[in-house]
Coordinates of C-alpha atoms and ligand atoms in Angstrom, one line a residue:
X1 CA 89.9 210.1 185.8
X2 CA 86.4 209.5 186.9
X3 CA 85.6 206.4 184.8
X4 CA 82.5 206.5 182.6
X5 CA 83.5 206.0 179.4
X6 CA 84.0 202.2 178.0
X7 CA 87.2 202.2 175.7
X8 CA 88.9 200.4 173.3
X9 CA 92.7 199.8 174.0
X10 CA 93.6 202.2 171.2
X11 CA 95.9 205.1 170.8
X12 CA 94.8 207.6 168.2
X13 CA 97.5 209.9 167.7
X14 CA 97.1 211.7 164.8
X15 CA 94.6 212.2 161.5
X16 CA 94.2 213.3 157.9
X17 CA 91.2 213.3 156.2
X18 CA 89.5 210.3 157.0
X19 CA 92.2 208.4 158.3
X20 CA 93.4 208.2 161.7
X21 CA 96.6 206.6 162.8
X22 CA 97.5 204.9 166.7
X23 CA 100.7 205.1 168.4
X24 CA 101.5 201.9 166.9
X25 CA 101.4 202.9 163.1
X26 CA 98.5 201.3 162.5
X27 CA 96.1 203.2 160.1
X28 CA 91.9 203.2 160.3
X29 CA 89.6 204.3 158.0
X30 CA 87.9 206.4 160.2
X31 CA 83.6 206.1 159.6
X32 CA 82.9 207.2 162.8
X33 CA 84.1 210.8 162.9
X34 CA 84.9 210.8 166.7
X35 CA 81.0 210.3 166.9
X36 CA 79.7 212.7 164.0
X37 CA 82.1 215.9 164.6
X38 CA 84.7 215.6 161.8
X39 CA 82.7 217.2 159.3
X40 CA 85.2 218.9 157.3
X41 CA 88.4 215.6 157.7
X42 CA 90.8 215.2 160.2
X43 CA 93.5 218.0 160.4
X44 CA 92.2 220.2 157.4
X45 CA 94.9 222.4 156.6
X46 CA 92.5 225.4 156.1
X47 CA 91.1 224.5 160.0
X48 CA 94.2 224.2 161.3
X49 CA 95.7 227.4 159.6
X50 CA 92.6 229.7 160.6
X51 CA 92.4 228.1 164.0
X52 CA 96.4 228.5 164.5
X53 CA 96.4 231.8 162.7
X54 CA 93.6 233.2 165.5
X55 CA 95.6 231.2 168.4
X56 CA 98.7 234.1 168.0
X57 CA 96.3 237.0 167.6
X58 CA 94.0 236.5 170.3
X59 CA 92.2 232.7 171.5
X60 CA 90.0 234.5 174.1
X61 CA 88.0 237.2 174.9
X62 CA 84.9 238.0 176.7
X63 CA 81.5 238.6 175.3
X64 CA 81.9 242.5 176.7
X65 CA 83.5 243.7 173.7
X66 CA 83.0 243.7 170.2
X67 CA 84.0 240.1 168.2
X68 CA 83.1 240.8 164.9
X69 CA 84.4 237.4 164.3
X70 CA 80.9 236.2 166.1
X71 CA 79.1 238.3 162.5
X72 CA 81.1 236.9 159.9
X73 CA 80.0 233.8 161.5
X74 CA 76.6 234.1 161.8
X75 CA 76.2 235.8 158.4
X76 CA 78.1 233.0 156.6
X77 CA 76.2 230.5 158.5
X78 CA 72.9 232.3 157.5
X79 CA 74.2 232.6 153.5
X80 CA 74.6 228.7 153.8
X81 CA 71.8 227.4 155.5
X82 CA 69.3 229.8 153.9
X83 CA 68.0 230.7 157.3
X84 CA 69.2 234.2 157.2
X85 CA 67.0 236.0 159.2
X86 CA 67.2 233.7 161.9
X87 CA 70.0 235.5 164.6
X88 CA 72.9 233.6 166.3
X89 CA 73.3 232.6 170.1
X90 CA 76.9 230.7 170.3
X91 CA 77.9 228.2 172.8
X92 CA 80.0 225.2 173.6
X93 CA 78.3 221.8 173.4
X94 CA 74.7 220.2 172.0
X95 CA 73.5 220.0 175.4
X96 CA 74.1 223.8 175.8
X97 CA 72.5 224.3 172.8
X98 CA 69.3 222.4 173.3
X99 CA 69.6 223.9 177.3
X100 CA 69.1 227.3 175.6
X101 CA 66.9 226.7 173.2
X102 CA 64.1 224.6 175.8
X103 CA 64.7 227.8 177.7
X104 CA 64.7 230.7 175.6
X105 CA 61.2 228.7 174.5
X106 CA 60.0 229.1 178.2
X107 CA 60.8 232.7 178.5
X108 CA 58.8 233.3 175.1
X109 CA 55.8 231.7 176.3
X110 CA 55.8 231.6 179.6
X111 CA 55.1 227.6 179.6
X112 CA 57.2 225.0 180.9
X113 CA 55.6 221.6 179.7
X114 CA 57.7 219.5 176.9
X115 CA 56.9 217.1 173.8
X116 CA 60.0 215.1 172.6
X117 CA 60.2 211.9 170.6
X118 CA 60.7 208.5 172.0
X119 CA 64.0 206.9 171.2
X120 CA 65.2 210.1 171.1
X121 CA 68.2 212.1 172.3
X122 CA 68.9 215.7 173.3
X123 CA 72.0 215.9 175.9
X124 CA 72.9 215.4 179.2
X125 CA 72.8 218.5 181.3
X126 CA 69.3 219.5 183.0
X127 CA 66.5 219.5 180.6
X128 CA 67.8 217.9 177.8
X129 CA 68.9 214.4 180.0
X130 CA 64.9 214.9 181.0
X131 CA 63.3 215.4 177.3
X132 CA 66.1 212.5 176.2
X133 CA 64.7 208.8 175.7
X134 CA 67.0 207.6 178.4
X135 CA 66.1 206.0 182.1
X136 CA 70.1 205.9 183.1
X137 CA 70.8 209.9 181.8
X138 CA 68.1 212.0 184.2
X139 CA 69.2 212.2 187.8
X140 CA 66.0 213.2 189.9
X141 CA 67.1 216.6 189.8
X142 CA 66.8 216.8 186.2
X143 CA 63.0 216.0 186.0
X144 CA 61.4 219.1 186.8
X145 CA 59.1 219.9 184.9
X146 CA 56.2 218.1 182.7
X147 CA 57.3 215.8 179.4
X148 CA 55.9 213.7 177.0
X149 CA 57.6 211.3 175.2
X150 CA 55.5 209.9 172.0
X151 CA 56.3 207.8 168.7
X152 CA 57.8 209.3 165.7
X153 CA 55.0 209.9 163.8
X154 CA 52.2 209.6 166.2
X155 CA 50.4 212.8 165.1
X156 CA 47.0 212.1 167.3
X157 CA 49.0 212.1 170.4
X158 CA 50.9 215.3 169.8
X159 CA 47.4 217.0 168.4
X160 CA 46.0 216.1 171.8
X161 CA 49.1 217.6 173.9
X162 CA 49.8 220.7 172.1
X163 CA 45.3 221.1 172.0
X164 CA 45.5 221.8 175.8
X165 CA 47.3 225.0 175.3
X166 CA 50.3 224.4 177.8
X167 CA 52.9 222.6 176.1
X168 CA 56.2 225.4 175.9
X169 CA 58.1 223.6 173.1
X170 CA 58.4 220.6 170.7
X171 CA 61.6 219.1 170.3
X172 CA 63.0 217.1 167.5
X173 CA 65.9 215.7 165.8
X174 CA 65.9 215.8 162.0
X175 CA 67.4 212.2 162.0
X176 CA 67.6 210.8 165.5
X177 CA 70.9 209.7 165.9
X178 CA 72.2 208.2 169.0
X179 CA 68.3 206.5 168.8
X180 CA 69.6 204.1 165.8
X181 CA 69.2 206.8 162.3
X182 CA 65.1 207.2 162.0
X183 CA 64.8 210.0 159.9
X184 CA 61.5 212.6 160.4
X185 CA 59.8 212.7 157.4
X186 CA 59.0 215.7 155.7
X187 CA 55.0 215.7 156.1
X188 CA 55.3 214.8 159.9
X189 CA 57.7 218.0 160.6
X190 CA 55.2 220.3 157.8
X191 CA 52.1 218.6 160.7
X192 CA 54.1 219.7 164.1
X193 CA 55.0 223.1 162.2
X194 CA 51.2 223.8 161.8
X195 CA 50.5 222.6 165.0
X196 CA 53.0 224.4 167.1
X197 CA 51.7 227.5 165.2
X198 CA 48.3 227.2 166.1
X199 CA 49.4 226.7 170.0
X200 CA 52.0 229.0 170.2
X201 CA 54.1 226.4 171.1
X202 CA 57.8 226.5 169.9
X203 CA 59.4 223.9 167.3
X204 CA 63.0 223.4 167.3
X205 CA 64.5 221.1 165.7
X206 CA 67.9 219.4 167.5
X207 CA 70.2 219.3 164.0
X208 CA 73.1 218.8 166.4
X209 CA 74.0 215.4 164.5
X210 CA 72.2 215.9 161.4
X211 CA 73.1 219.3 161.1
X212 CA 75.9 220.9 159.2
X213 CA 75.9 219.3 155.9
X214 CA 75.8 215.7 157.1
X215 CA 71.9 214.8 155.5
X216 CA 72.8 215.9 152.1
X217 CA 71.1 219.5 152.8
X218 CA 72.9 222.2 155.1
X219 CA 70.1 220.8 158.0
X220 CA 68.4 217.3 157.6
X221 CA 64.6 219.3 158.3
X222 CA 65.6 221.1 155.1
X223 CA 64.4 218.1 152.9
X224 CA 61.1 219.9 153.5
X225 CA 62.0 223.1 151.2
X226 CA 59.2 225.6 153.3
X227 CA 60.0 224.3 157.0
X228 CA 61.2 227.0 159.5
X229 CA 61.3 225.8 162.7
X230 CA 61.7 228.4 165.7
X231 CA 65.2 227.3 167.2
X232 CA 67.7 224.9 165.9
X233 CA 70.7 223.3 167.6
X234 CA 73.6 223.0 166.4
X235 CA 77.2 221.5 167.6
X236 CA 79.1 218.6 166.3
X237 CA 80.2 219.2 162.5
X238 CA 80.0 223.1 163.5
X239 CA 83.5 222.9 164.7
X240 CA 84.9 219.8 163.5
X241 CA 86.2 218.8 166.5
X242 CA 86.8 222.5 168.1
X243 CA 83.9 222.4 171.2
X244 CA 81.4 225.4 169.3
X245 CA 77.5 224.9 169.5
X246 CA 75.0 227.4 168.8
X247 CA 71.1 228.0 168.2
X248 CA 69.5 229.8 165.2
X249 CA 66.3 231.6 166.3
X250 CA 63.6 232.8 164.4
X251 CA 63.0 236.6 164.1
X252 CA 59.8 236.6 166.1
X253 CA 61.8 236.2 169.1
X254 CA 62.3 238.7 171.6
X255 CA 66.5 239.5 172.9
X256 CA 66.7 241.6 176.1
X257 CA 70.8 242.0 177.6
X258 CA 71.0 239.1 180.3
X259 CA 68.3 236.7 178.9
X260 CA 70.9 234.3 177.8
X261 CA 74.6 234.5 178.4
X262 CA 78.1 232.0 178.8
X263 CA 81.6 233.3 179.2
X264 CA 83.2 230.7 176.8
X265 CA 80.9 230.6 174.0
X266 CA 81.3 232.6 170.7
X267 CA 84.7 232.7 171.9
X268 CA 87.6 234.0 169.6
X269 CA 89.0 231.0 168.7
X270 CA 85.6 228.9 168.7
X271 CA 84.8 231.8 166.0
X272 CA 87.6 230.7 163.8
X273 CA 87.3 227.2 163.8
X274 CA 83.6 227.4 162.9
X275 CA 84.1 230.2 160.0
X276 CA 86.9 227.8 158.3
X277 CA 84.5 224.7 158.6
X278 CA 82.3 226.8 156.9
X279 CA 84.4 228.5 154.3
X280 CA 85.5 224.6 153.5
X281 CA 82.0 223.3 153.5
X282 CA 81.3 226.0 150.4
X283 CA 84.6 225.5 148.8
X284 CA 84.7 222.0 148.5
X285 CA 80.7 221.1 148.1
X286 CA 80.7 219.3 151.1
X287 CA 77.0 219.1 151.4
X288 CA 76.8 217.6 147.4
X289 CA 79.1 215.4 147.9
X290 CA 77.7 213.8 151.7
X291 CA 74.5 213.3 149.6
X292 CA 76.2 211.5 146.6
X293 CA 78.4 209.5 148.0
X294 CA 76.2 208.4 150.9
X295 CA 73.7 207.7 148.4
X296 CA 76.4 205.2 146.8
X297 CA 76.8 203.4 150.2
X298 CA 73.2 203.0 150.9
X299 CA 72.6 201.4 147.6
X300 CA 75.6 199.3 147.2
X301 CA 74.4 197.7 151.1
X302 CA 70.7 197.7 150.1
X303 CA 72.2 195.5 147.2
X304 CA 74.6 193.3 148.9
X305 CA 72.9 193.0 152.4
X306 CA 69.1 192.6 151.7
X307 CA 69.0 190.5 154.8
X308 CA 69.4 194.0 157.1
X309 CA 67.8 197.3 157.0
X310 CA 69.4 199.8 155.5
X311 CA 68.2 203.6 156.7
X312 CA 69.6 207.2 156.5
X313 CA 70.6 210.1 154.7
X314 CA 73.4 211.2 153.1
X315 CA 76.4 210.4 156.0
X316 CA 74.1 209.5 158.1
X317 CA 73.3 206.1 157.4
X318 CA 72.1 203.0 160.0
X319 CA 72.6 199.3 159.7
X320 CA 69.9 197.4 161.9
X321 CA 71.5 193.8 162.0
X322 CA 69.9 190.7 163.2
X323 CA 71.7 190.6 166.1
X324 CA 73.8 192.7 168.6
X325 CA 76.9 194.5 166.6
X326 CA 78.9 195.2 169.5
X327 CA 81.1 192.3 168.8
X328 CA 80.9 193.3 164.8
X329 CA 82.3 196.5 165.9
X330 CA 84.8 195.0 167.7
X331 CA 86.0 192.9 164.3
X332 CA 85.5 195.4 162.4
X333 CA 87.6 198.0 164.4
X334 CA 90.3 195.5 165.2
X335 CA 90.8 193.1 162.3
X336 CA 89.1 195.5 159.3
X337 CA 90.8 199.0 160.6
X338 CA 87.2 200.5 160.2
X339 CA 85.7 202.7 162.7
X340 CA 82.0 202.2 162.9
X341 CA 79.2 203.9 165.7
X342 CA 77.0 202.0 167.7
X343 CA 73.4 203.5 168.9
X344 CA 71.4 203.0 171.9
X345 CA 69.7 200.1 169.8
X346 CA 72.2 197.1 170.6
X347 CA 71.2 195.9 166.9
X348 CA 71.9 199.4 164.9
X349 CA 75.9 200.2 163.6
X350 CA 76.2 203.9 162.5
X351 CA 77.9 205.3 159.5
X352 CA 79.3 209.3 160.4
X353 CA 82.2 209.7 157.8
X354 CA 83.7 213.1 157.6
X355 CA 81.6 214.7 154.8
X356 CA 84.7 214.7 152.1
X357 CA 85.2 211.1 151.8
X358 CA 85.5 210.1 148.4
X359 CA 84.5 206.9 146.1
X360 CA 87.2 205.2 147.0
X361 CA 87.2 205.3 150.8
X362 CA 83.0 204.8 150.5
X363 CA 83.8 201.4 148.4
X364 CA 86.7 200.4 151.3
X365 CA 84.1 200.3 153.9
X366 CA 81.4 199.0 152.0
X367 CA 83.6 195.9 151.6
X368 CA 85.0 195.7 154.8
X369 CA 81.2 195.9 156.1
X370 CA 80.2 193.1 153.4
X371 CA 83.6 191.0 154.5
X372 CA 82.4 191.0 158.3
X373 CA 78.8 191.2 158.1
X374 CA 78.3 188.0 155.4
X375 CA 80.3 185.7 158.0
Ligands
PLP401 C1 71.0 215.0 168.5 C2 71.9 215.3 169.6 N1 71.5 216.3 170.5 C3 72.3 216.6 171.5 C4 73.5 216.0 171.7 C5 74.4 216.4 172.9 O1 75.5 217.0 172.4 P1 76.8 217.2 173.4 O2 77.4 215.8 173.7 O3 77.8 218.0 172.6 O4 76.4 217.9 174.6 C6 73.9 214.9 170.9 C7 75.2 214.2 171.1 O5 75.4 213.1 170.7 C8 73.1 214.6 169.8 O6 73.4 213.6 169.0

């Protein structure tokens, strides 16, 4: 194996709900969710029925035939996020997402200059390593074309950019994730939605991690009830673990056969994993329930650790310690059985539960988090 990934000498073998369990028997409570996928649990038996029943029918086909599997998708998609006029492009990753969406932006206005957020992140393939907040992701050959980087927030700078008339898209996450949990607030997204509009520049909004539930709304932008952004990303808790991705694209937008394309994506069996993450996410009030009980964590560590900032929505909730957390993790994964995320902020755990944890589970990590953190 080509060796980039730092690992813990662990074994997962097998998972149910929000437990996972190594080749040892040992069992973790598992508030990481294999980095914000497991939306829906581990092993749901829904997912794994739909995904199994599709596997003995057909797993593949092109996109040269007819998958009406791809428009009970995007219809049920469009029923639960409320952007139903918005149309569906599938593919396979969050990078291929945001790749797509920078792009499909381009064609639209024939511009090829970039505003993205510092601190934030967007993938690692071409131009979403170069619109990411990262100095080790971007090879040279992924910085070719124009971007600016500014503050969450920092309204004069992106008035002045998007005022010269050649910026080709703004690009946002709803919560930046991987940047430590800073959530965009609902007047700043209403300022670059009026702003983008009188530019003709393109707003999409990267829901890739926030997406799908996670926020306590179906997308995190949604806290702001009128927003429609031109493009959002989606991947992650779209496929619970099954590699789906997809963009959502505003009406006004222009198809033509060839303008985008992939051979794997929309995929038979991507299809049936994402429709039964769906179908669970209405059936079990998924959304409800990641906005409830993340509220309950977020109060109950506000409460018990003033000493630390507490930020977030629903599952999505950050803990900036005092110090570096790497070696918290590391007691916490190894001595607490609690899987926790880390963020490119050395001082920031992250909290990415599947969204159908209950009380109980919530209370378990706020004590093992309480336990580690208070010593
Ligand atoms: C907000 C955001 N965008 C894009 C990506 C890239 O997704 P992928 O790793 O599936 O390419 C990530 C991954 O962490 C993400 O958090």
């Amino acid at each position: 194996m080509f060796d980039v990934y730092p690992v813990y000498p662990i074994e997962v073998t097998h998972g149910k709900q929000c437990w996972i369990w190594d080749n040892k028997g040992n069992r973790y409570l598992d508030f990481y969710g294999g980095h914000a996928v497991i939306s829906i649990g581990h092993a749901h038996p829904h997912f794994t029925k739909s995904i199994a029943a599709q596997l003995d029918k057909l797993p593949f086909y092109s996109n040269s035939i007819i998958n009406n599997l791809q428009q009970k998708l995007a219809d049920l998609l469009g029923e639960l996020s409320g952007l139903e006029n918005h149309r569906l492009f599938l593919v396979n990753s969050g990078a291929e997402a945001n790749e797509n969406a920078l792009k499909l932006a381009s064609f639209h206005n024939g511009r090829s200059k970039v505003v993205s957020f510092t601190s934030g992140f967007h993938g690692r393939t071409s131009a979403a390593a170069h619109v990411t907040d990262s100095k080790t992701i971007a090879a040279p050959i992924n910085q070719g074309f124009e971007n600016d980087q500014f503050h969450f927030g920092d309204r004069e700078s992106v008035r002045k950019a998007l005022g010269k008339g050649d910026v080709s898209s703004v690009i946002i996450e709803g919560i930046q994730g991987v940047g430590g949990i800073h959530c965009a607030d609902a007047e700043f997204l209403s300022f670059l939605r009026s702003e983008c509009t009188a530019t003709g520049t393109i707003l999409i909004l990267d829901e890739i991690q926030s997406g799908y539930g996670r926020s306590g709304h179906f997308f995190s932008f949604q806290k702001n009830e009128q927003l429609q952004p031109d493009i959002v990303s989606m991947a992650k808790g779209m496929g619970n673990g099954f590699p789906i991705g997809g963009i959502l694209i505003a009406p006004h937008f222009e198809s033509k056969y060839g303008l985008l394309g992939t051979t794997f994506g929309g995929n038979h069996l991507a299809c049936a994993a994402g429709i039964a993450v769906l179908e669970v996410i209405a059936k079990e009030n998924l959304i409800e329930n990641a906005a409830v009980i993340g509220g309950r964590i977020k109060n109950a560590l506000e409460q018990a650790l003033p000493e630390f900032e507490v930020r977030g929505e629903g599952l999505m909730i950050g803990l900036e310690c005092d110090k570096p957390v790497a070696d918290l993790r590391k007691q916490l994964l190894f001595e607490e059985h609690l899987f926790v995320g880390s963020s490119s902020n050395k001082n920031v755990l992250r909290l990415l539960p599947p969204l159908n944890i209950g009380e109980q589970e919530a209370d378990e990590c706020i004590s093992k988090l309480i336990k580690v953190l208070r010593n």
